[in-house]
Short mmCIF file of C-alpha atoms in Angstrom, two decimals:
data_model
loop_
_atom_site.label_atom_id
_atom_site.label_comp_id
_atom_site.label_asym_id
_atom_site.label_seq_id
_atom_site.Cartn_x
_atom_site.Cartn_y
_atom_site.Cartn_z
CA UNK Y 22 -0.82 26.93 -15.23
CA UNK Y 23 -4.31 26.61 -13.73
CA UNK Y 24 -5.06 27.30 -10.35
CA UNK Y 25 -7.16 24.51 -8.57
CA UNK Y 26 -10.78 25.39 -7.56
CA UNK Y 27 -10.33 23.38 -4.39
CA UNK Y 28 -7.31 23.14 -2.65
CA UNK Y 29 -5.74 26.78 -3.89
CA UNK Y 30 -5.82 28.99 -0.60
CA UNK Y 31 -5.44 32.89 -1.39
CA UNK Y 32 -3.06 33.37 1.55
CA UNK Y 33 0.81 32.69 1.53
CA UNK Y 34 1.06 29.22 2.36
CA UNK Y 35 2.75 26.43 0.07
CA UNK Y 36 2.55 26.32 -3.66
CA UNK Y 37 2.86 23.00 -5.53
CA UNK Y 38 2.91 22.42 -9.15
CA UNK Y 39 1.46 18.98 -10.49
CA UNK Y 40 1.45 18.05 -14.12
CA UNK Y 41 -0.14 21.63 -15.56
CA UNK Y 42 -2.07 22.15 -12.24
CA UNK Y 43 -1.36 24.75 -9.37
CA UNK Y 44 -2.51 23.57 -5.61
CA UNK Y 45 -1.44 26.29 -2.84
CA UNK Y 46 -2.37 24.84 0.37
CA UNK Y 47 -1.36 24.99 4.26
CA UNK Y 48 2.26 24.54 5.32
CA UNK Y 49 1.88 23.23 8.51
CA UNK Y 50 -0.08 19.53 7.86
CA UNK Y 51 3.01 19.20 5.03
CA UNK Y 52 5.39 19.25 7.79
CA UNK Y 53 4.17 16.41 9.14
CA UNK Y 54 6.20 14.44 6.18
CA UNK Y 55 10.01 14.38 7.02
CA UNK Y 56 10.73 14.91 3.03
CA UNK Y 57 8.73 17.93 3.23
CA UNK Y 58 10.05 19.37 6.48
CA UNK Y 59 13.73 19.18 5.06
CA UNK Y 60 12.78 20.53 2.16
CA UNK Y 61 11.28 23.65 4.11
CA UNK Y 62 14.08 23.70 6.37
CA UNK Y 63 16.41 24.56 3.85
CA UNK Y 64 18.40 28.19 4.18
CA UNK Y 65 16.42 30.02 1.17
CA UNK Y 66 13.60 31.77 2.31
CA UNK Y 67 11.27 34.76 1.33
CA UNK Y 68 9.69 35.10 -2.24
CA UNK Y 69 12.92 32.77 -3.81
CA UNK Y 70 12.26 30.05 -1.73
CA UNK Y 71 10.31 27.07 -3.75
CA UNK Y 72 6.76 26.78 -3.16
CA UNK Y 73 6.53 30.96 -1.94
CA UNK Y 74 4.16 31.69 -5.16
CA UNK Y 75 2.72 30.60 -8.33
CA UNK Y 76 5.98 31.17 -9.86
CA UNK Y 77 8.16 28.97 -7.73
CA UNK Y 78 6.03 26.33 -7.06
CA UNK Y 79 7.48 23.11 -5.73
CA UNK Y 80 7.55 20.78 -8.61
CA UNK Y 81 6.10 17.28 -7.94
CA UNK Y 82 7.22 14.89 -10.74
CA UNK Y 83 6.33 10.87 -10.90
CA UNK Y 84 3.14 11.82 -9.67
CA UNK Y 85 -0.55 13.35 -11.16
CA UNK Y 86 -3.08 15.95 -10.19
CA UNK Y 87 -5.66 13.45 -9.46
CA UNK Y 88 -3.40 11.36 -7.01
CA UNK Y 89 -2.61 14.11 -5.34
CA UNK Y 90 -5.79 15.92 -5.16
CA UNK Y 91 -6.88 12.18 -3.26
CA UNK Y 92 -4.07 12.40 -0.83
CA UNK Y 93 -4.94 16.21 -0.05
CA UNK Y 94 -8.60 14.99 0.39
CA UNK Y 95 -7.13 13.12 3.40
CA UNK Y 96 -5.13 16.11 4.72
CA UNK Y 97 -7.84 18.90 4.19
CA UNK Y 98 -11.04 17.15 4.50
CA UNK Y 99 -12.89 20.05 5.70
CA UNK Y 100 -11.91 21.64 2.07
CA UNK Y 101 -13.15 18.34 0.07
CA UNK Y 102 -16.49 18.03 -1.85
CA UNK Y 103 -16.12 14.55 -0.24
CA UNK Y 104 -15.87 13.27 3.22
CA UNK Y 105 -13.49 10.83 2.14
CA UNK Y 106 -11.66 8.84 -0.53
CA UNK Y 107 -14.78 6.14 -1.66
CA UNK Y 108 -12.84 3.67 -3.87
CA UNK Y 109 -9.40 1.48 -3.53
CA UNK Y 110 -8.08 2.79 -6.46
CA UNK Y 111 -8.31 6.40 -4.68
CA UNK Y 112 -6.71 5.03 -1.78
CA UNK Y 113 -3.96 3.06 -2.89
CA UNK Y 114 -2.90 6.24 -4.62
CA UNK Y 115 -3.10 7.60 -1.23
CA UNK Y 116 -0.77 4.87 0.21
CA UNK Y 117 1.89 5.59 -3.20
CA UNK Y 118 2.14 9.63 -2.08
CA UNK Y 119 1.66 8.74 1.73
CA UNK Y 120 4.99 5.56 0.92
CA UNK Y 121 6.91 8.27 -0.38
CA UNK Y 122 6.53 11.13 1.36
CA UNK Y 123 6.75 9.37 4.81
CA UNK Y 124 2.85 10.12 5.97
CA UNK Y 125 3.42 7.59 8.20
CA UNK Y 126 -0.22 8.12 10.12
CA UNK Y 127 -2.32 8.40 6.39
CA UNK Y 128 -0.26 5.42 5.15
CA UNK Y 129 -1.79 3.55 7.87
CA UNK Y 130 -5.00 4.60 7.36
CA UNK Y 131 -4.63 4.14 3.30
CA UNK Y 132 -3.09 0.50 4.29
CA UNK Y 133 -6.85 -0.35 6.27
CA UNK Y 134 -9.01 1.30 3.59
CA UNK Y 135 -7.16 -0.89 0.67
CA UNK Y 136 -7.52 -3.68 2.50
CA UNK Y 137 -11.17 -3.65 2.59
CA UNK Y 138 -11.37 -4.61 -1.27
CA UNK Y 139 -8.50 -6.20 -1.60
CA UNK Y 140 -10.09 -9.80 -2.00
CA UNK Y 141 -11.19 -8.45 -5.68
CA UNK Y 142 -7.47 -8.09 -6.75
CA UNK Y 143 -5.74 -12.02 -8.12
CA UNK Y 144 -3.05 -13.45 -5.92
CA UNK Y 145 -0.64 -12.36 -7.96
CA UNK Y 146 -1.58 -8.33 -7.84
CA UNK Y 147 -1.87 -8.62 -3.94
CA UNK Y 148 1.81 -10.05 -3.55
CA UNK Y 149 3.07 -7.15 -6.34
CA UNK Y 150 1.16 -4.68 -3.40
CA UNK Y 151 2.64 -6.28 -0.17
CA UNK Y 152 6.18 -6.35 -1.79
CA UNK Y 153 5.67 -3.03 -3.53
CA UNK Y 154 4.35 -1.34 0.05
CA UNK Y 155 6.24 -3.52 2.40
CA UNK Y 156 2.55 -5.10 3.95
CA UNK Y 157 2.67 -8.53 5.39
CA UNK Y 158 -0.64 -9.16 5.68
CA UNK Y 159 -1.28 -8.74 2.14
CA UNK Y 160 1.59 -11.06 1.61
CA UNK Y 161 -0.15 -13.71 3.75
CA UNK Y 162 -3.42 -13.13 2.23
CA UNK Y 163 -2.35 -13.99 -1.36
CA UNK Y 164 -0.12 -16.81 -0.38
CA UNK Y 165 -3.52 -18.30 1.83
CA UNK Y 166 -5.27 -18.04 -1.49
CA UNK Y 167 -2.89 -19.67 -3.72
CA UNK Y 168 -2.67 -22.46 -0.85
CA UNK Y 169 -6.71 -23.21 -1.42
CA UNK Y 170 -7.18 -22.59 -4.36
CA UNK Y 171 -8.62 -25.75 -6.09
CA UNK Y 172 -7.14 -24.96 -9.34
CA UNK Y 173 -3.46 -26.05 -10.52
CA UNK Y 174 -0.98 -22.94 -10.24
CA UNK Y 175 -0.82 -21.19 -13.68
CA UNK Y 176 2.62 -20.56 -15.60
CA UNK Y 177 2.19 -16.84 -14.83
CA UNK Y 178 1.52 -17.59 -11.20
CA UNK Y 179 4.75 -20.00 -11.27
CA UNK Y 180 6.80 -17.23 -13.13
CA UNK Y 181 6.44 -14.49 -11.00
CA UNK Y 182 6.07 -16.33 -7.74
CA UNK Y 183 9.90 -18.23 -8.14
CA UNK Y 184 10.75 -21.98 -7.54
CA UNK Y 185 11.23 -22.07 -4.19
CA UNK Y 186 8.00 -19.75 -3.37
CA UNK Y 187 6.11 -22.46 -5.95
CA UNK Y 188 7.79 -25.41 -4.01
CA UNK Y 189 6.41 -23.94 -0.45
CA UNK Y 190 3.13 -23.52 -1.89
CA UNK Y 191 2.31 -26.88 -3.21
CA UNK Y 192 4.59 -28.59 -0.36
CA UNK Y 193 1.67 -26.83 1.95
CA UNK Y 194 -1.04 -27.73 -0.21
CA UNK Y 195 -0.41 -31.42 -0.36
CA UNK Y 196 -0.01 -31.43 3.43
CA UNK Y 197 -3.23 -30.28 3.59
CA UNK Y 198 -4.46 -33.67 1.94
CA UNK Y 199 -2.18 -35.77 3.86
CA UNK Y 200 -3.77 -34.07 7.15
CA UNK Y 201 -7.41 -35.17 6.03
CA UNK Y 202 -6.51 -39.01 4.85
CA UNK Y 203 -4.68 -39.50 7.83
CA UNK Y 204 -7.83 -39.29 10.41
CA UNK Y 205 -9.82 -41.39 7.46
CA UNK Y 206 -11.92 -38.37 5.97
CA UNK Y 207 -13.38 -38.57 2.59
CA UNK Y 208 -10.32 -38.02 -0.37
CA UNK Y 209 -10.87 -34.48 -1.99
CA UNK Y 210 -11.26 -33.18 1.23
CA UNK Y 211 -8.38 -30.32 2.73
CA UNK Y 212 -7.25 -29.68 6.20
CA UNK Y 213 -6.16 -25.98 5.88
CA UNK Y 214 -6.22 -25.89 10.24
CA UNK Y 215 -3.08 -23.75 11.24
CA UNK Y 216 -2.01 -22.82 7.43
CA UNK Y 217 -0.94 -19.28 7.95
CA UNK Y 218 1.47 -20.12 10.74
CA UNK Y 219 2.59 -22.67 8.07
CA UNK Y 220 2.99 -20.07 5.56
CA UNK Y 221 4.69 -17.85 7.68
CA UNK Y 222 7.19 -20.77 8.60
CA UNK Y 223 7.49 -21.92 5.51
CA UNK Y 224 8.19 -18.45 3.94
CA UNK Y 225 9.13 -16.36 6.31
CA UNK Y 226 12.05 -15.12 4.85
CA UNK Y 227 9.93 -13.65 2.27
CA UNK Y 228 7.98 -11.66 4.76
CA UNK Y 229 11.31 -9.98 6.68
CA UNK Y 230 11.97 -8.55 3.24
CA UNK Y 231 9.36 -6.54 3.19
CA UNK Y 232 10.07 -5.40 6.74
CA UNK Y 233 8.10 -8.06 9.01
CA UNK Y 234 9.89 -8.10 12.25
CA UNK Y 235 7.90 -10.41 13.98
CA UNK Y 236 9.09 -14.06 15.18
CA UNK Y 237 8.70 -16.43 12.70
CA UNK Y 238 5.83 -18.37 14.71
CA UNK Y 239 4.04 -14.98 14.94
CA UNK Y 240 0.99 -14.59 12.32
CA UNK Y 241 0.88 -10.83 10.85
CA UNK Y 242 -2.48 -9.06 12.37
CA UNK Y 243 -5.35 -8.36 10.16
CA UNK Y 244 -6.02 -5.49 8.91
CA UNK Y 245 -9.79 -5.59 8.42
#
């Protein structure tokens, strides 16, 4: 094992072991994660306890250095080279440790700072995010695109969006055609007036499982 150059403090605090990296760091922000705070609760204390030294570190599997080191540039930032994560791939690493460890406060933050590039990523990857991350905005988002998009819905889109999703979608998108011939507008032209509520409506069940509580007339918030 290495020891980290940045986030390995010299005094007794908590040891973690990530792929073939050690990172000793303060306790206290850790406790801020429920996981964590059982874990330290538990009746084993003193130099057998896990994470007391560089020999029983707390072993962090599914995970790597680099993802961590991101998320511990968000608890420590007066110990970063950085002020800050600077790219989404940084910070939707953030929001994976942050998910699972019950940060609810950073996954917040991480949720706002994805968001801000999120146009970049296709329909498809947004809607794998929401689901995967339980965000209903992004969920909107991606369905909105697929909605106005002038381009037919691919076979991949169709696959991995489901029937009924598929049905929704184009059921929405032909309304918005309908809407414009109906006060005498020019065809080719789309009404998309009111289309998230529609979405919403139209979907909504899709949206309360991935933990949207609102009513279903409510339109999630954005996050920009």
């Amino acid at each position: 094992m290495i020891r980290d150059r940045l986030y390995y403090w010299e005094r007794p605090m908590v040891t973690f072991a990530v792929e073939n990296t050690l990172f000793r760091v303060p306790r206290k922000q850790f406790e801020q994660s429920p996981v964590f705070r059982d874990l330290f609760s538990l009746p084993l204390l003193g130099s057998q306890a896990e994470g007391s030294s560089d020999d029983r570190p707390i072993h962090l599997e599914s995970i790597n250095k680099d993802e961590f080191r991101s998320l511990l540039m968000v608890i420590y930032p007066e110990n970063s080279e950085r002020k800050r994560p600077d790219s989404q791939d940084e910070w939707l690493s953030i929001l994976k440790l942050a998910t699972m460890w019950e940060f609810d406060d950073i996954k917040e933050r991480a949720i706002v700072e994805s968001t801000k590039e999120m146009s970049q990523k296709t329909p498809l990857e947004r809607i794998a995010l929401a689901v995967k991350y339980n965000v209903p905005r992004w969920l909107l988002d991606a369905y909105t695109a697929l909605v106005q998009q002038d381009n037919p819905l691919t076979r991949n889109e169709v696959d991995a969006l489901g029937h009924e999703t598929v049905y929704q979608l184009l059921q929405l998108r032909e309304q918005s055609y309908r809407e414009v011939s109906r006060y005498g507008n020019r065809y080719g032209s789309r009404n998309f007036q009111g289309v998230e509520g529609k979405i919403v409506r139209a979907l909504y069940e899709r949206f309360t499982d991935i933990g949207y509580r609102e009513s279903i007339d409510t339109i999630p918030e954005p996050l920009n």
